[in-house]
């Protein structure tokens, strides 16, 4: 499968890794929108939120556990942060491997859309 994030997870494409375990990989976004901008992805290929099911959703709750750990480690748990996943064209999804942006380290725009 020609998937950028699968290649990052396998190490075929380099990344600035900040966390890895059996099911989740996290790395710095190459085009950061905030002082802290991390992408947290499942190691299994899931294309988007559209493809989250009862069978694979455990990894999503685990991603949020990892988000909380990383927010604390990166010093933004008290100042605040946003966790967001873009799904499809109207949301501007550009990589079709499920990922959650962890954004913080500055006052984020209050507009959600
Ligand atoms: P989205 O637009 O929500 O699909 O998010 C995709 C994100 O992947 C964007 O914020 C990109 O900056 C980021 N991105 C694309 N290529 C890379 C890469 N090679 N390493 C790290 N982040 C990347
Ligand atoms: Zn993939």
mmCIF file of C-alpha atoms and ligand atoms in Angstrom:
data_model
loop_
_atom_site.group_PDB
_atom_site.id
_atom_site.type_symbol
_atom_site.label_atom_id
_atom_site.label_comp_id
_atom_site.label_asym_id
_atom_site.label_seq_id
_atom_site.Cartn_x
_atom_site.Cartn_y
_atom_site.Cartn_z
ATOM 1 C CA UNK A 1 0.000 0.000 0.000
ATOM 2 C CA UNK A 2 1.376 3.401 -0.960
ATOM 3 C CA UNK A 3 0.765 5.155 2.354
ATOM 4 C CA UNK A 4 3.083 7.872 3.682
ATOM 5 C CA UNK A 5 2.386 7.180 7.337
ATOM 6 C CA UNK A 6 2.748 3.390 6.934
ATOM 7 C CA UNK A 7 6.204 4.125 5.467
ATOM 8 C CA UNK A 8 7.025 6.413 8.404
ATOM 9 C CA UNK A 9 5.924 3.721 10.885
ATOM 10 C CA UNK A 10 8.052 1.089 9.126
ATOM 11 C CA UNK A 11 11.041 3.449 9.060
ATOM 12 C CA UNK A 12 11.215 3.611 5.253
ATOM 13 C CA UNK A 13 10.657 7.375 5.527
ATOM 14 C CA UNK A 14 12.408 9.225 8.392
ATOM 15 C CA UNK A 15 10.463 11.018 11.099
ATOM 16 C CA UNK A 16 11.089 12.817 14.376
ATOM 17 C CA UNK A 17 9.658 10.142 16.661
ATOM 18 C CA UNK A 18 8.449 11.202 20.088
ATOM 19 C CA UNK A 19 6.682 8.002 21.199
ATOM 20 C CA UNK A 20 6.171 4.399 20.102
ATOM 21 C CA UNK A 21 4.578 1.287 21.553
ATOM 22 C CA UNK A 22 3.036 -1.903 20.139
ATOM 23 C CA UNK A 23 0.037 -0.194 18.560
ATOM 24 C CA UNK A 24 0.762 3.530 18.320
ATOM 25 C CA UNK A 25 3.448 5.768 16.767
ATOM 26 C CA UNK A 26 3.833 9.517 17.351
ATOM 27 C CA UNK A 27 6.093 11.998 15.581
ATOM 28 C CA UNK A 28 6.547 15.731 14.997
ATOM 29 C CA UNK A 29 4.497 17.244 12.197
ATOM 30 C CA UNK A 30 6.811 18.352 9.378
ATOM 31 C CA UNK A 31 4.880 21.630 8.995
ATOM 32 C CA UNK A 32 4.059 22.617 12.591
ATOM 33 C CA UNK A 33 1.077 24.888 13.195
ATOM 34 C CA UNK A 34 1.967 25.424 16.864
ATOM 35 C CA UNK A 35 5.067 25.122 19.083
ATOM 36 C CA UNK A 36 3.871 21.609 19.922
ATOM 37 C CA UNK A 37 2.435 19.792 16.908
ATOM 38 C CA UNK A 38 2.580 16.017 17.142
ATOM 39 C CA UNK A 39 0.845 13.427 14.983
ATOM 40 C CA UNK A 40 -0.350 10.304 16.803
ATOM 41 C CA UNK A 41 -1.202 7.397 14.520
ATOM 42 C CA UNK A 42 -2.242 3.753 14.854
ATOM 43 C CA UNK A 43 0.327 1.292 13.512
ATOM 44 C CA UNK A 44 -2.420 -0.549 11.649
ATOM 45 C CA UNK A 45 -3.646 1.198 8.533
ATOM 46 C CA UNK A 46 -7.041 2.809 9.109
ATOM 47 C CA UNK A 47 -7.841 5.398 6.435
ATOM 48 C CA UNK A 48 -9.818 7.911 8.467
ATOM 49 C CA UNK A 49 -12.405 8.368 11.219
ATOM 50 C CA UNK A 50 -14.893 6.963 8.690
ATOM 51 C CA UNK A 51 -13.266 3.553 9.125
ATOM 52 C CA UNK A 52 -13.309 3.382 12.935
ATOM 53 C CA UNK A 53 -15.438 0.421 13.999
ATOM 54 C CA UNK A 54 -16.251 -1.613 17.099
ATOM 55 C CA UNK A 55 -13.487 -3.994 15.995
ATOM 56 C CA UNK A 56 -10.660 -1.442 15.788
ATOM 57 C CA UNK A 57 -11.696 1.399 18.115
ATOM 58 C CA UNK A 58 -9.552 0.225 21.043
ATOM 59 C CA UNK A 59 -6.569 1.841 19.375
ATOM 60 C CA UNK A 60 -8.402 5.180 19.339
ATOM 61 C CA UNK A 61 -8.897 5.197 23.101
ATOM 62 C CA UNK A 62 -5.249 4.230 23.444
ATOM 63 C CA UNK A 63 -4.256 7.151 21.204
ATOM 64 C CA UNK A 64 -6.017 9.474 23.647
ATOM 65 C CA UNK A 65 -4.121 7.897 26.552
ATOM 66 C CA UNK A 66 -0.914 8.600 24.631
ATOM 67 C CA UNK A 67 -2.069 12.168 23.905
ATOM 68 C CA UNK A 68 -2.465 12.790 27.641
ATOM 69 C CA UNK A 69 0.981 11.310 28.372
ATOM 70 C CA UNK A 70 2.647 13.373 25.635
ATOM 71 C CA UNK A 71 0.847 16.564 26.690
ATOM 72 C CA UNK A 72 2.238 16.101 30.194
ATOM 73 C CA UNK A 73 5.736 15.195 28.940
ATOM 74 C CA UNK A 74 5.807 18.174 26.571
ATOM 75 C CA UNK A 75 4.639 20.604 29.258
ATOM 76 C CA UNK A 76 1.259 21.602 27.831
ATOM 77 C CA UNK A 77 -1.132 19.630 30.026
ATOM 78 C CA UNK A 78 -1.795 22.636 32.273
ATOM 79 C CA UNK A 79 -1.687 25.402 29.630
ATOM 80 C CA UNK A 80 -4.026 23.460 27.350
ATOM 81 C CA UNK A 81 -4.040 21.808 23.970
ATOM 82 C CA UNK A 82 -6.243 20.476 21.198
ATOM 83 C CA UNK A 83 -6.522 16.954 19.760
ATOM 84 C CA UNK A 84 -8.086 16.883 16.317
ATOM 85 C CA UNK A 85 -8.536 14.494 13.403
ATOM 86 C CA UNK A 86 -9.463 15.746 9.949
ATOM 87 C CA UNK A 87 -11.742 13.444 7.969
ATOM 88 C CA UNK A 88 -12.274 13.873 4.261
ATOM 89 C CA UNK A 89 -12.143 16.738 1.797
ATOM 90 C CA UNK A 90 -14.164 19.368 3.674
ATOM 91 C CA UNK A 91 -11.897 18.941 6.711
ATOM 92 C CA UNK A 92 -8.757 19.119 4.569
ATOM 93 C CA UNK A 93 -7.504 15.608 5.261
ATOM 94 C CA UNK A 94 -4.346 15.223 3.185
ATOM 95 C CA UNK A 95 -2.947 11.897 4.436
ATOM 96 C CA UNK A 96 -5.367 8.977 4.394
ATOM 97 C CA UNK A 97 -3.963 7.098 7.371
ATOM 98 C CA UNK A 98 -5.885 7.933 10.549
ATOM 99 C CA UNK A 99 -3.999 10.473 12.648
ATOM 100 C CA UNK A 100 -4.664 12.797 15.537
ATOM 101 C CA UNK A 101 -2.979 16.201 15.696
ATOM 102 C CA UNK A 102 -1.826 17.181 19.214
ATOM 103 C CA UNK A 103 -1.517 20.979 19.153
ATOM 104 C CA UNK A 104 -0.428 23.315 21.921
ATOM 105 C CA UNK A 105 2.202 25.618 23.339
ATOM 106 C CA UNK A 106 0.359 28.806 22.367
ATOM 107 C CA UNK A 107 -3.130 30.293 22.544
ATOM 108 C CA UNK A 108 -4.952 28.380 19.808
ATOM 109 C CA UNK A 109 -7.577 30.060 17.650
ATOM 110 C CA UNK A 110 -10.987 29.703 19.247
ATOM 111 C CA UNK A 111 -12.784 29.257 15.926
ATOM 112 C CA UNK A 112 -13.229 25.568 15.252
ATOM 113 C CA UNK A 113 -14.130 26.022 11.597
HETATM 114 P P1 LIG B 1 -4.099 16.231 7.576
HETATM 115 O O1 LIG B 1 -4.018 17.426 6.664
HETATM 116 O O2 LIG B 1 -5.037 16.376 8.720
HETATM 117 O O3 LIG B 1 -4.320 14.956 6.786
HETATM 118 O O4 LIG B 1 -2.671 16.129 8.268
HETATM 119 C C1 LIG B 1 -1.556 15.601 7.633
HETATM 120 C C2 LIG B 1 -0.361 16.188 8.311
HETATM 121 O O5 LIG B 1 0.783 15.419 7.959
HETATM 122 C C3 LIG B 1 -0.057 17.625 7.924
HETATM 123 O O6 LIG B 1 -0.128 18.464 9.081
HETATM 124 C C4 LIG B 1 1.358 17.552 7.347
HETATM 125 O O7 LIG B 1 2.155 18.660 7.693
HETATM 126 C C5 LIG B 1 1.881 16.270 7.957
HETATM 127 N N1 LIG B 1 2.933 15.614 7.204
HETATM 128 C C6 LIG B 1 2.972 15.361 5.885
HETATM 129 N N2 LIG B 1 4.108 14.692 5.566
HETATM 130 C C7 LIG B 1 4.791 14.538 6.721
HETATM 131 C C8 LIG B 1 6.047 13.931 7.056
HETATM 132 N N3 LIG B 1 6.831 13.342 6.138
HETATM 133 N N4 LIG B 1 6.458 13.957 8.354
HETATM 134 C C9 LIG B 1 5.683 14.550 9.288
HETATM 135 N N5 LIG B 1 4.490 15.122 9.040
HETATM 136 C C10 LIG B 1 4.053 15.114 7.772
HETATM 137 ZN ZN1 LIG B 2 -1.099 3.733 6.246
#
